[in-house]
Short mmCIF file of C-alpha atoms and ligand atoms in Angstrom, two decimals:
data_model
loop_
_atom_site.label_atom_id
_atom_site.label_comp_id
_atom_site.label_asym_id
_atom_site.label_seq_id
_atom_site.Cartn_x
_atom_site.Cartn_y
_atom_site.Cartn_z
CA UNK A 1 24.47 -11.43 4.60
CA UNK A 2 22.29 -14.52 4.87
CA UNK A 3 19.26 -15.25 7.08
CA UNK A 4 21.40 -17.88 8.80
CA UNK A 5 23.64 -15.05 10.10
CA UNK A 6 20.73 -13.44 11.95
CA UNK A 7 20.32 -16.01 14.76
CA UNK A 8 16.90 -17.06 13.57
CA UNK A 9 15.55 -20.33 14.98
CA UNK A 10 15.39 -23.38 12.72
CA UNK A 11 11.61 -23.67 12.17
CA UNK A 12 11.47 -20.08 10.92
CA UNK A 13 14.59 -20.45 8.77
CA UNK A 14 12.99 -23.49 7.18
CA UNK A 15 9.84 -21.51 6.39
CA UNK A 16 11.90 -18.69 4.85
CA UNK A 17 13.68 -21.20 2.62
CA UNK A 18 10.25 -22.56 1.65
CA UNK A 19 9.26 -19.04 0.61
CA UNK A 20 12.38 -18.86 -1.55
CA UNK A 21 13.98 -16.07 0.51
CA UNK A 22 17.76 -16.25 0.41
CA UNK A 23 19.04 -12.92 1.61
CA UNK A 24 17.43 -10.49 4.01
CA UNK A 25 16.40 -7.13 2.52
CA UNK A 26 18.09 -4.03 4.07
CA UNK A 27 15.23 -3.39 6.51
CA UNK A 28 15.30 -7.03 7.62
CA UNK A 29 19.07 -7.01 8.02
CA UNK A 30 18.90 -3.91 10.21
CA UNK A 31 15.71 -4.55 12.19
CA UNK A 32 15.80 -8.25 13.03
CA UNK A 33 18.85 -8.08 15.37
CA UNK A 34 17.42 -5.00 17.16
CA UNK A 35 14.04 -6.66 17.64
CA UNK A 36 15.46 -9.99 18.75
CA UNK A 37 17.27 -8.08 21.51
CA UNK A 38 13.91 -6.69 22.67
CA UNK A 39 14.29 -3.00 21.74
CA UNK A 40 11.43 -0.82 20.55
CA UNK A 41 11.75 0.20 16.90
CA UNK A 42 10.90 3.30 14.89
CA UNK A 43 10.98 2.24 11.25
CA UNK A 44 10.80 4.68 8.38
CA UNK A 45 9.92 2.32 5.56
CA UNK A 46 7.07 1.47 3.27
CA UNK A 47 5.41 -1.62 1.86
CA UNK A 48 7.60 -3.32 -0.72
CA UNK A 49 10.80 -3.13 1.31
CA UNK A 50 10.23 -6.47 3.06
CA UNK A 51 9.05 -4.70 6.21
CA UNK A 52 6.46 -7.35 7.11
CA UNK A 53 9.06 -10.08 7.48
CA UNK A 54 11.30 -7.60 9.34
CA UNK A 55 8.77 -7.47 12.18
CA UNK A 56 7.04 -10.84 11.77
CA UNK A 57 10.20 -12.96 12.06
CA UNK A 58 11.37 -11.61 15.46
CA UNK A 59 7.84 -11.60 16.88
CA UNK A 60 7.35 -15.22 15.82
CA UNK A 61 10.72 -16.11 17.30
CA UNK A 62 9.98 -14.49 20.68
CA UNK A 63 6.59 -16.21 20.88
CA UNK A 64 8.06 -19.53 19.72
CA UNK A 65 10.68 -19.46 22.46
CA UNK A 66 8.09 -18.40 25.07
CA UNK A 67 5.54 -21.03 24.00
CA UNK A 68 7.74 -23.77 25.42
CA UNK A 69 7.18 -22.38 28.92
CA UNK A 70 3.54 -21.43 28.42
CA UNK A 71 0.94 -22.80 30.78
CA UNK A 72 -2.82 -22.67 30.19
CA UNK A 73 -4.67 -21.74 26.97
CA UNK A 74 -3.55 -19.41 24.21
CA UNK A 75 -3.72 -15.67 24.84
CA UNK A 76 -3.16 -12.99 22.21
CA UNK A 77 0.48 -12.00 22.64
CA UNK A 78 1.09 -9.93 19.53
CA UNK A 79 -1.12 -7.27 17.98
CA UNK A 80 -0.49 -5.72 14.56
CA UNK A 81 -2.70 -2.79 13.65
CA UNK A 82 -2.75 -1.70 10.01
CA UNK A 83 -5.00 0.70 8.06
CA UNK A 84 -6.52 -1.42 5.29
CA UNK A 85 -8.15 -4.81 4.96
CA UNK A 86 -5.86 -5.80 2.08
CA UNK A 87 -2.75 -5.06 4.13
CA UNK A 88 -4.17 -6.84 7.17
CA UNK A 89 -4.85 -9.98 5.12
CA UNK A 90 -1.38 -9.89 3.64
CA UNK A 91 0.31 -9.46 6.99
CA UNK A 92 -1.64 -12.38 8.43
CA UNK A 93 -0.69 -14.48 5.38
CA UNK A 94 2.95 -13.61 6.03
CA UNK A 95 2.69 -14.69 9.69
CA UNK A 96 1.13 -17.94 8.50
CA UNK A 97 3.92 -18.51 5.96
CA UNK A 98 6.89 -17.64 8.20
CA UNK A 99 5.34 -19.34 11.24
CA UNK A 100 4.34 -22.51 9.37
CA UNK A 101 6.62 -24.78 11.44
CA UNK A 102 6.30 -23.00 14.79
CA UNK A 103 2.79 -23.99 15.87
CA UNK A 104 1.96 -20.29 16.33
CA UNK A 105 -1.58 -19.37 15.34
CA UNK A 106 -2.79 -16.04 13.96
CA UNK A 107 -6.00 -14.54 12.70
CA UNK A 108 -7.03 -11.38 10.94
CA UNK A 109 -10.00 -9.12 11.66
CA UNK A 110 -11.27 -6.23 9.53
CA UNK A 111 -14.50 -4.40 8.91
CA UNK A 112 -16.91 -4.46 5.99
CA UNK A 113 -17.73 -8.16 6.41
CA UNK A 114 -19.80 -10.16 8.92
CA UNK A 115 -17.92 -10.87 12.11
CA UNK A 116 -18.95 -14.54 12.59
CA UNK A 117 -15.90 -16.21 11.08
CA UNK A 118 -13.58 -13.76 12.83
CA UNK A 119 -15.09 -14.32 16.28
CA UNK A 120 -15.00 -18.09 15.75
CA UNK A 121 -11.26 -17.93 15.01
CA UNK A 122 -10.76 -15.77 18.11
CA UNK A 123 -12.65 -18.28 20.25
CA UNK A 124 -10.43 -21.13 19.06
CA UNK A 125 -7.47 -19.24 20.51
CA UNK A 126 -4.66 -17.40 18.73
CA UNK A 127 -1.22 -15.99 19.51
CA UNK A 128 -1.04 -13.21 16.91
CA UNK A 129 -3.84 -10.85 15.92
CA UNK A 130 -3.73 -8.65 12.82
CA UNK A 131 -6.45 -6.01 12.76
CA UNK A 132 -7.78 -2.82 11.28
CA UNK A 133 -8.62 -0.28 14.00
CA UNK A 134 -12.43 -0.03 13.74
CA UNK A 135 -13.22 -3.74 13.83
CA UNK A 136 -10.65 -4.28 16.58
CA UNK A 137 -12.34 -1.75 18.87
CA UNK A 138 -15.72 -3.17 17.96
CA UNK A 139 -14.73 -6.72 18.95
CA UNK A 140 -12.99 -5.48 22.09
CA UNK A 141 -16.25 -3.73 23.01
CA UNK A 142 -18.17 -6.96 22.49
CA UNK A 143 -15.72 -8.87 24.68
CA UNK A 144 -14.22 -11.06 21.93
CA UNK A 145 -10.73 -9.57 22.21
CA UNK A 146 -8.65 -8.71 25.24
CA UNK A 147 -5.38 -6.82 24.93
CA UNK A 148 -4.32 -7.49 28.52
CA UNK A 149 -1.66 -10.04 27.59
CA UNK A 150 -0.14 -8.23 24.61
CA UNK A 151 3.65 -8.34 24.70
CA UNK A 152 4.37 -7.23 21.13
CA UNK A 153 2.59 -4.33 19.46
CA UNK A 154 3.06 -3.13 15.88
CA UNK A 155 1.53 0.02 14.45
CA UNK A 156 1.93 -0.29 10.71
CA UNK A 157 1.67 2.46 8.06
CA UNK A 158 1.13 5.11 10.72
CA UNK A 159 1.01 7.96 8.19
CA UNK A 160 -1.79 6.29 6.25
CA UNK A 161 -3.62 5.67 9.52
CA UNK A 162 -3.64 9.38 10.27
CA UNK A 163 -4.57 10.26 6.66
CA UNK A 164 -7.54 7.95 6.99
CA UNK A 165 -8.67 9.60 10.23
CA UNK A 166 -7.83 6.74 12.61
CA UNK A 167 -6.06 8.83 15.25
CA UNK A 168 -8.80 8.56 17.89
CA UNK A 169 -9.12 4.81 17.39
CA UNK A 170 -5.36 4.41 17.72
CA UNK A 171 -5.30 6.40 20.97
CA UNK A 172 -8.08 4.18 22.36
CA UNK A 173 -6.18 1.03 21.39
CA UNK A 174 -2.91 2.25 22.92
CA UNK A 175 -4.71 3.04 26.18
CA UNK A 176 -5.76 -0.61 26.43
CA UNK A 177 -2.27 -2.07 26.01
CA UNK A 178 -0.16 -3.20 28.98
CA UNK A 179 2.67 -0.73 29.64
CA UNK A 180 5.23 -3.54 29.69
CA UNK A 181 5.59 -4.48 25.99
CA UNK A 182 7.82 -4.26 22.93
CA UNK A 183 6.48 -1.71 20.45
CA UNK A 184 7.22 -1.24 16.78
CA UNK A 185 6.12 1.74 14.76
CA UNK A 186 6.33 1.94 10.96
CA UNK A 187 5.62 4.87 8.70
CA UNK A 188 6.72 5.72 5.14
CA UNK A 189 7.01 9.40 6.08
CA UNK A 190 7.92 11.06 9.37
CA UNK A 191 6.20 14.45 9.64
CA UNK A 192 5.84 16.10 13.05
CA UNK A 193 2.47 14.60 13.97
CA UNK A 194 3.82 11.11 13.27
CA UNK A 195 6.87 11.68 15.48
CA UNK A 196 4.58 12.92 18.27
CA UNK A 197 2.41 9.84 17.94
CA UNK A 198 5.45 7.53 17.91
CA UNK A 199 6.71 9.17 21.11
CA UNK A 200 3.47 8.23 22.82
CA UNK A 201 3.93 4.58 21.89
CA UNK A 202 7.65 3.82 21.90
CA UNK A 203 10.10 3.59 24.74
CA UNK A 204 13.67 4.60 23.88
CA UNK A 205 13.45 3.15 20.37
CA UNK A 206 16.19 2.25 17.90
CA UNK A 207 15.66 3.89 14.52
CA UNK A 208 15.86 2.30 11.10
CA UNK A 209 15.35 4.29 7.91
CA UNK A 210 15.06 2.77 4.46
CA UNK A 211 15.02 5.41 1.75
CA UNK A 212 12.43 3.98 -0.59
CA UNK A 213 12.29 6.59 -3.35
CA UNK A 214 15.78 6.19 -4.63
CA UNK A 215 15.86 2.44 -4.14
CA UNK A 216 12.52 1.85 -5.88
CA UNK A 217 13.28 4.21 -8.72
CA UNK A 218 16.61 2.49 -9.36
CA UNK A 219 15.09 -0.97 -9.28
CA UNK A 220 12.19 -0.35 -11.63
CA UNK A 221 12.64 0.42 -15.34
CA UNK A 222 10.56 3.46 -16.10
CA UNK A 223 9.38 5.26 -19.21
CA UNK A 224 6.90 7.98 -20.04
CA UNK A 225 4.64 8.47 -23.07
CA UNK A 226 3.45 11.95 -24.02
CA UNK A 227 -0.15 11.45 -25.08
CA UNK A 228 -3.31 13.54 -25.06
CA UNK A 229 -6.07 12.73 -22.60
CA UNK A 230 -8.31 11.57 -25.48
CA UNK A 231 -5.70 9.16 -26.84
CA UNK A 232 -4.76 7.49 -23.56
CA UNK A 233 -7.22 4.64 -23.99
CA UNK A 234 -5.95 3.97 -27.54
CA UNK A 235 -2.37 3.91 -26.30
CA UNK A 236 -3.30 1.52 -23.50
CA UNK A 237 -4.95 -0.90 -25.94
CA UNK A 238 -2.00 -0.55 -28.32
CA UNK A 239 0.47 -1.47 -25.55
CA UNK A 240 -1.55 -4.31 -24.09
CA UNK A 241 -1.99 -5.86 -27.52
CA UNK A 242 1.49 -5.46 -28.86
CA UNK A 243 3.79 -5.89 -25.87
CA UNK A 244 4.43 -8.83 -23.58
CA UNK A 245 2.29 -7.62 -20.71
CA UNK A 246 1.54 -10.72 -18.66
CA UNK A 247 -0.03 -9.07 -15.62
CA UNK A 248 -0.55 -5.35 -15.55
CA UNK A 249 -1.71 -3.04 -12.80
CA UNK A 250 -3.20 0.17 -14.21
CA UNK A 251 -3.60 3.17 -11.92
CA UNK A 252 -6.47 5.57 -12.39
CA UNK A 253 -6.91 8.74 -10.36
CA UNK A 254 -10.66 8.24 -9.92
CA UNK A 255 -13.06 5.36 -9.32
CA UNK A 256 -15.17 6.46 -12.27
CA UNK A 257 -12.06 6.51 -14.47
CA UNK A 258 -11.12 3.00 -13.32
CA UNK A 259 -14.53 1.62 -14.30
CA UNK A 260 -14.31 3.35 -17.67
CA UNK A 261 -10.91 1.84 -18.42
CA UNK A 262 -12.22 -1.63 -17.57
CA UNK A 263 -15.13 -1.15 -20.00
CA UNK A 264 -12.79 -0.13 -22.81
CA UNK A 265 -10.51 -3.12 -22.20
CA UNK A 266 -13.34 -5.62 -22.02
CA UNK A 267 -14.76 -4.29 -25.27
CA UNK A 268 -11.38 -5.06 -26.80
CA UNK A 269 -11.55 -8.60 -25.35
CA UNK A 270 -8.87 -7.98 -22.74
CA UNK A 271 -9.77 -9.48 -19.36
CA UNK A 272 -9.83 -6.68 -16.81
CA UNK A 273 -11.33 -5.88 -13.41
CA UNK A 274 -11.45 -2.75 -11.29
CA UNK A 275 -10.65 -2.49 -7.61
CA UNK A 276 -11.67 0.65 -5.74
CA UNK A 277 -13.52 1.95 -2.70
CA UNK A 278 -17.00 1.62 -4.24
CA UNK A 279 -16.58 -2.13 -4.62
CA UNK A 280 -17.59 -4.44 -1.79
CA UNK A 281 -14.89 -6.23 0.16
CA UNK A 282 -15.92 -9.51 -1.49
CA UNK A 283 -15.68 -8.02 -4.99
CA UNK A 284 -12.25 -6.56 -4.23
CA UNK A 285 -10.89 -9.85 -2.90
CA UNK A 286 -12.35 -11.72 -5.87
CA UNK A 287 -10.79 -9.29 -8.35
CA UNK A 288 -7.45 -9.57 -6.59
CA UNK A 289 -7.68 -13.38 -6.52
CA UNK A 290 -8.50 -13.53 -10.26
CA UNK A 291 -5.56 -11.26 -10.99
CA UNK A 292 -3.14 -13.25 -8.85
CA UNK A 293 -4.21 -16.53 -10.45
CA UNK A 294 -3.75 -15.06 -13.93
CA UNK A 295 -7.45 -15.28 -14.82
CA UNK A 296 -7.55 -11.51 -15.28
CA UNK A 297 -4.73 -9.90 -17.20
CA UNK A 298 -5.29 -6.33 -16.13
CA UNK A 299 -6.28 -4.92 -12.76
CA UNK A 300 -7.32 -1.28 -12.70
CA UNK A 301 -6.99 0.37 -9.30
CA UNK A 302 -7.21 3.67 -7.51
CA UNK A 303 -4.41 4.58 -5.10
CA UNK A 304 -6.26 3.81 -1.87
CA UNK A 305 -7.49 0.43 -3.13
CA UNK A 306 -4.04 -0.49 -4.41
CA UNK A 307 -2.39 0.02 -1.05
CA UNK A 308 -0.95 -3.28 -0.03
CA UNK A 309 -1.61 -5.09 -3.29
CA UNK A 310 1.17 -7.62 -3.26
CA UNK A 311 1.49 -9.62 -6.45
CA UNK A 312 4.83 -11.30 -6.89
CA UNK A 313 4.64 -11.76 -10.64
CA UNK A 314 3.44 -8.31 -11.63
CA UNK A 315 5.05 -7.52 -14.99
CA UNK A 316 3.96 -3.91 -15.55
CA UNK A 317 2.56 -0.92 -13.75
CA UNK A 318 0.87 1.67 -15.94
CA UNK A 319 0.11 5.12 -14.65
CA UNK A 320 -2.89 5.98 -16.80
CA UNK A 321 -2.98 9.28 -14.91
CA UNK A 322 0.07 10.77 -13.27
CA UNK A 323 -0.44 11.45 -9.57
CA UNK A 324 -0.11 15.04 -8.36
CA UNK A 325 1.71 13.83 -5.22
CA UNK A 326 5.15 12.60 -6.24
CA UNK A 327 5.48 10.08 -3.40
CA UNK A 328 2.35 8.35 -4.74
CA UNK A 329 4.23 7.72 -7.98
CA UNK A 330 6.95 5.91 -6.04
CA UNK A 331 4.35 3.86 -4.13
CA UNK A 332 2.72 2.93 -7.42
CA UNK A 333 5.83 1.85 -9.30
CA UNK A 334 6.95 -0.04 -6.17
CA UNK A 335 4.07 -2.48 -6.81
CA UNK A 336 6.28 -4.00 -9.49
CA UNK A 337 9.86 -5.07 -8.91
CA UNK A 338 9.05 -6.30 -5.38
CA UNK A 339 11.88 -7.25 -3.04
CA UNK A 340 14.76 -6.99 -5.48
CA UNK A 341 12.92 -8.29 -8.58
CA UNK A 342 13.04 -5.88 -11.52
CA UNK A 343 9.86 -4.43 -12.95
CA UNK A 344 8.58 -2.04 -15.60
CA UNK A 345 6.54 1.09 -14.93
CA UNK A 346 5.08 3.15 -17.77
CA UNK A 347 3.38 6.50 -17.39
CA UNK A 348 0.96 8.34 -19.65
CA UNK A 349 1.49 12.06 -19.41
CA UNK A 350 -0.83 14.56 -21.04
CA UNK A 351 0.24 18.14 -21.36
CA UNK A 352 -1.50 19.24 -18.17
CA UNK A 353 0.36 16.56 -16.22
CA UNK A 354 3.83 17.73 -17.24
CA UNK A 355 4.31 19.74 -14.02
CA UNK A 356 3.59 16.54 -12.04
CA UNK A 357 6.21 14.72 -14.10
CA UNK A 358 8.74 17.43 -13.26
CA UNK A 359 8.03 17.06 -9.52
CA UNK A 360 8.35 13.29 -9.72
CA UNK A 361 11.70 13.49 -11.50
CA UNK A 362 12.91 15.88 -8.85
CA UNK A 363 11.90 13.50 -6.05
CA UNK A 364 13.53 10.43 -7.56
CA UNK A 365 16.45 12.48 -8.82
CA UNK A 366 16.21 10.88 -12.26
CA UNK A 367 15.03 11.78 -15.72
CA UNK A 368 12.44 9.28 -16.87
CA UNK A 369 13.11 8.32 -20.52
CA UNK A 370 10.43 9.47 -22.97
CA UNK A 371 9.19 6.96 -25.55
CA UNK A 372 8.48 8.73 -28.81
CA UNK A 373 8.07 5.66 -30.95
CA UNK A 374 4.29 5.25 -30.72
CA UNK A 375 1.33 6.30 -32.90
CA UNK A 376 -0.30 8.66 -30.38
CA UNK A 377 2.51 11.04 -29.49
CA UNK A 378 1.35 14.44 -28.32
CA UNK A 379 3.76 17.33 -28.62
CA UNK A 380 1.50 20.17 -27.46
CA UNK A 381 3.74 22.74 -25.74
CA UNK A 382 2.95 23.16 -22.09
CA UNK A 383 2.73 26.97 -22.36
CA UNK A 384 -0.35 26.72 -24.54
CA UNK A 385 -2.23 24.83 -21.89
CA UNK A 386 -1.02 27.17 -19.17
CA UNK A 387 -2.31 30.13 -21.18
CA UNK A 388 -5.74 28.62 -21.71
CA UNK A 389 -6.06 27.49 -18.11
CA UNK A 390 -5.18 31.06 -17.01
CA UNK A 391 -8.13 32.28 -19.06
CA UNK A 392 -10.37 29.77 -17.39
CA UNK A 393 -9.10 30.93 -14.00
CA UNK A 394 -9.88 34.58 -14.83
CA UNK A 395 -13.34 33.69 -15.97
CA UNK A 396 -13.87 31.93 -12.67
CA UNK A 397 -13.11 35.16 -10.79
CA UNK A 398 -16.59 36.55 -11.42
CA UNK A 399 -18.61 34.77 -8.78
CA UNK A 400 -21.36 37.38 -8.74
CA UNK A 401 -22.32 36.73 -12.34
CA UNK A 402 -22.17 33.00 -11.77
CA UNK A 403 -24.44 33.22 -8.75
CA UNK A 404 -26.98 35.30 -10.63
CA UNK A 405 -27.12 32.75 -13.41
CA UNK A 406 -27.56 30.02 -10.86
CA UNK A 407 -30.58 31.71 -9.27
CA UNK A 408 -32.26 32.57 -12.50
CA UNK A 409 -31.85 28.97 -13.69
CA UNK A 410 -33.31 27.62 -10.47
CA UNK A 411 -36.37 29.82 -10.54
CA UNK A 412 -37.24 28.82 -14.06
P1 AMP B 1 6.55 -6.20 2.23
O1 AMP B 1 7.33 -4.93 2.12
O2 AMP B 1 6.64 -6.80 3.56
O3 AMP B 1 5.14 -6.01 1.74
O4 AMP B 1 7.24 -7.28 1.23
C1 AMP B 1 7.28 -7.12 -0.15
C2 AMP B 1 7.44 -8.42 -0.90
O5 AMP B 1 8.77 -8.91 -0.76
C3 AMP B 1 6.55 -9.56 -0.48
O6 AMP B 1 6.05 -10.17 -1.65
C4 AMP B 1 7.45 -10.54 0.26
O7 AMP B 1 6.99 -11.85 0.11
C5 AMP B 1 8.78 -10.31 -0.44
N1 AMP B 1 9.97 -10.51 0.44
C6 AMP B 1 10.12 -10.05 1.71
N2 AMP B 1 11.35 -10.35 2.16
C7 AMP B 1 11.99 -10.99 1.17
C8 AMP B 1 13.30 -11.56 1.04
N3 AMP B 1 14.20 -11.49 2.02
N4 AMP B 1 13.62 -12.16 -0.14
C9 AMP B 1 12.71 -12.23 -1.14
N5 AMP B 1 11.46 -11.72 -1.10
C10 AMP B 1 11.11 -11.10 0.05
#
């Protein structure tokens, strides 16, 4: 199927060609016709599937066709609410790209920065608003935003919204929307609380499900290195120096770990920056910009900070630590091999992480090939670690003794 088969208006088709898009991704192929007909949509899909264009194209098209009959000044007609600043910026960039020849204006608002530029853009008048929940409510409270004329509402990454504690904000936002509207609801997972929330937003929706795990895992070449915790940094340097890693995203479980990896890389004269929650918004955007422009070769990120990182030319993802939640692994490796490009994801697995590796392989229904041809291979049998961690656990079962020691230390 081609975009030209989807009844998309010429100015948007032209913009898609400009972006180099030829064929719609599965979620676009399924969702665009439903949304152009005006139905509500419940989409089970995650970032990396082409979901942004799946909702942005029909919204732009509806507004474009309505604009011809519009009288008076611009009113916000579409609202997209998303959990993180990075995602919000990317969605707004997508609206700008796909709407380039439509005359439709958008802006993005998010917290953690001064509001001046955002309120100025709102005053100039916009058709599409992309927002994170806190700043949106804040600017509504101050009278800069009115949701009275919203016709299209998108709640993006609903599961992450709830994980991040945004449920009350979302309820407040929904209460302010006109009841007559088209609503779209996206979530990578659909547990019960998400279904309940979607029911409170959607009206008789059509459902679209894109199974990301399988698709991502098939698209991305994966491999795992067995290596001890101590040798991970040596292996990372070895790979970055010997292989053709043009732009590499390294995942670290902790912020502290991310900073440490950056230090090690810089000492070895490899340009690297970290992006995590302790960094200011400005520092995060700068790091991302340097990485995208190729100034920095390696970006080290934690999972939350990496949400929504969208770099087209990412050559490698390295899991310096394996995540204990298998779905996170799929999210991580999905950062490379975006929208049908192929990518490479390498994982470092120490002996304590082997159970995580097993869970991941179960989820993606694949065995990840093990690379044994490297100088830091670690063959410690898992049982040994299990035995020693059992001993640690037993020792921990004597809280009384521990407490006593604590008091005596404190009194000294
Ligand atoms: P998303 O899931 O919306 O974050 O999109 C993931 C990436 O795929 C982004 O870099 C988009 O620019 C790209 N993309 C979206 N749709 C297409 C398409 N039909 N063809 C090629 N690339 C696409």
